[in-house]
C-alpha atoms as one frame of an Amber mdcrd trajectory, in Angstrom:
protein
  46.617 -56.880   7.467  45.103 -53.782   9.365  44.958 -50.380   7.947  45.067
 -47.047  10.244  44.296 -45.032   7.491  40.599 -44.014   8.391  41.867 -42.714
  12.114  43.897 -39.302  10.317  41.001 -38.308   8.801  39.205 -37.885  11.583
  41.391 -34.956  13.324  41.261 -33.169  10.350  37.360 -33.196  10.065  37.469
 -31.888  13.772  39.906 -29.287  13.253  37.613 -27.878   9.769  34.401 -28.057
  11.842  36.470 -25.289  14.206  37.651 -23.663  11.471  34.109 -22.944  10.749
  33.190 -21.872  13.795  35.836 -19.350  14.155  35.164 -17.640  10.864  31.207
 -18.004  11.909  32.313 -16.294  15.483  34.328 -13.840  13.309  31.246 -12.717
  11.195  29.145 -12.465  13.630  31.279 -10.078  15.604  31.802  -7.635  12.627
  28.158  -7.659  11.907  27.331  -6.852  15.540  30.207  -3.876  15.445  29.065
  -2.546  11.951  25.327  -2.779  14.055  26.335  -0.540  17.125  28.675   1.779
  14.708  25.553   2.712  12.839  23.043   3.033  15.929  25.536   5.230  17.316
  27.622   7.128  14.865  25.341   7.203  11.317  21.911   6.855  12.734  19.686
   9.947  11.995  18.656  11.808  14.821  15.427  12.094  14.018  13.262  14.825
  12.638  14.746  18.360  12.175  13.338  20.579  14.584  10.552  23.468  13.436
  12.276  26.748  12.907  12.317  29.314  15.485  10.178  32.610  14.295  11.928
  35.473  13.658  11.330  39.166  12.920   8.488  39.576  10.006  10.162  41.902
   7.874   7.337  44.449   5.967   7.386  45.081   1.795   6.685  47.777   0.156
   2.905  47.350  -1.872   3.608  46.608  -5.955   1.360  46.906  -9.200   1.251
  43.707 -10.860  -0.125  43.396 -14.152  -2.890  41.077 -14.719  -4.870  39.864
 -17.893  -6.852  42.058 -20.054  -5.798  45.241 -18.443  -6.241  44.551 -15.061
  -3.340  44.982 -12.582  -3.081  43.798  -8.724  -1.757  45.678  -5.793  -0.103
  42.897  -3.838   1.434  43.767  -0.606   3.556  41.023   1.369   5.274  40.521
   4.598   8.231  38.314   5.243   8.174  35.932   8.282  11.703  35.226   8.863
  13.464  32.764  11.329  15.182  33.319  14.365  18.574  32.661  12.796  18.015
  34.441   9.423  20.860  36.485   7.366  20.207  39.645   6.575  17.033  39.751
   4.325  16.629  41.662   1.459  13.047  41.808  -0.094  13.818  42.307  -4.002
  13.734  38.713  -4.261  10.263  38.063  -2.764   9.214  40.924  -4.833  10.874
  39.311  -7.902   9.346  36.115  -7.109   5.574  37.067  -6.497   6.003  39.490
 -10.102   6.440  36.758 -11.553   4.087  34.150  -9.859   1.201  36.651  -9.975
   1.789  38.299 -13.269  -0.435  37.488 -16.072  -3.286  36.151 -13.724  -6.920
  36.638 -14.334  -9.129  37.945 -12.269 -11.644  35.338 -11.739  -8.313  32.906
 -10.709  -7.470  35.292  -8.075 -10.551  35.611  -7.098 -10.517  32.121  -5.948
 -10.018  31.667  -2.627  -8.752  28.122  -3.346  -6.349  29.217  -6.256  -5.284
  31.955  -4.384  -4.398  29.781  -1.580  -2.522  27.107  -4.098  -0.505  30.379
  -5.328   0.324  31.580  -1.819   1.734  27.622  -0.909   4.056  28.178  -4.504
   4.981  31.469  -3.097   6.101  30.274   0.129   7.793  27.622  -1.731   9.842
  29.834  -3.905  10.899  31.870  -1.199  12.272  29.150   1.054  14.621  28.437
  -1.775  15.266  31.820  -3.005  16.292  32.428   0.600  17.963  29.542   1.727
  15.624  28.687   4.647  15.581  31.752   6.026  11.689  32.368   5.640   9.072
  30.664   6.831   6.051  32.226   6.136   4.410  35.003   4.115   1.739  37.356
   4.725  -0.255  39.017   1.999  -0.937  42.365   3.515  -2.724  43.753   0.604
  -4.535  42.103  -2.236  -6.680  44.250  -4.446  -7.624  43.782  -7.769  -8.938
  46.239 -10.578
């Protein structure tokens, strides 16, 4: 008696080991497309580029009161960029009332602290404006 059942089985474990490598050669191909789709399409493009200067737009000088009866006449200048909306300065002036207001004088006095304050101005301004300044210049900074 001879059996021929062992010679089916191996076709079939043929055919499963290329079944294999198909679905292998099948992954490997997405993950390669998904690759180049994101170098190409979805990559970032690097670091924003530094905006361009614009015209420094001059504010009028303000009183600001300070602690125990002191008050600070605080003059700015806007630095705005190259591509900057109209610019209207109530906000910076709204913004630097309130930064400076309530200050003493030996805090201003600091050049460090003064410094630290100027940074939070600049700060505030970029998102009171939307970008659209860059810089600030204190034209006038007396206290009394």
């Amino acid at each position: 008696m001879t059996t021929t059942a062992p010679a089916p089985a191996a076709p079939a474990a043929e055919e499963a080991k290329g079944g294999k490598k198909k679905l292998i050669m099948i992954v490997v191909a997405v993950a390669v497309a998904g690759a180049a789709a994101w170098f190409l399409f979805l990559k970032p493009a690097g670091p924003p580029k530094p905006p361009e200067p614009g015209e420094v737009l001059p504010l009028e000088a303000i009183q600001v009161n300070l602690e125990g009866g002191h008050y600070l006449r605080l003059g700015l200048a806007l630095q705005l960029t190259a591509d900057a909306h109209e610019a209207d300065g109530s906000k910076a002036l709204d913004v630097a009332i309130d930064l400076y207001s309530g200050r003493s004088v030996a805090e201003l006095a600091d050049p460090a602290e003064r410094r630290k304050l100027k940074k939070e101005l600049i700060k505030e301004l970029d998102h009171s404006y939307h970008g659209d300044v860059m810089d600030v210049y204190l034209t006038e900074f007396v206290m009394q």
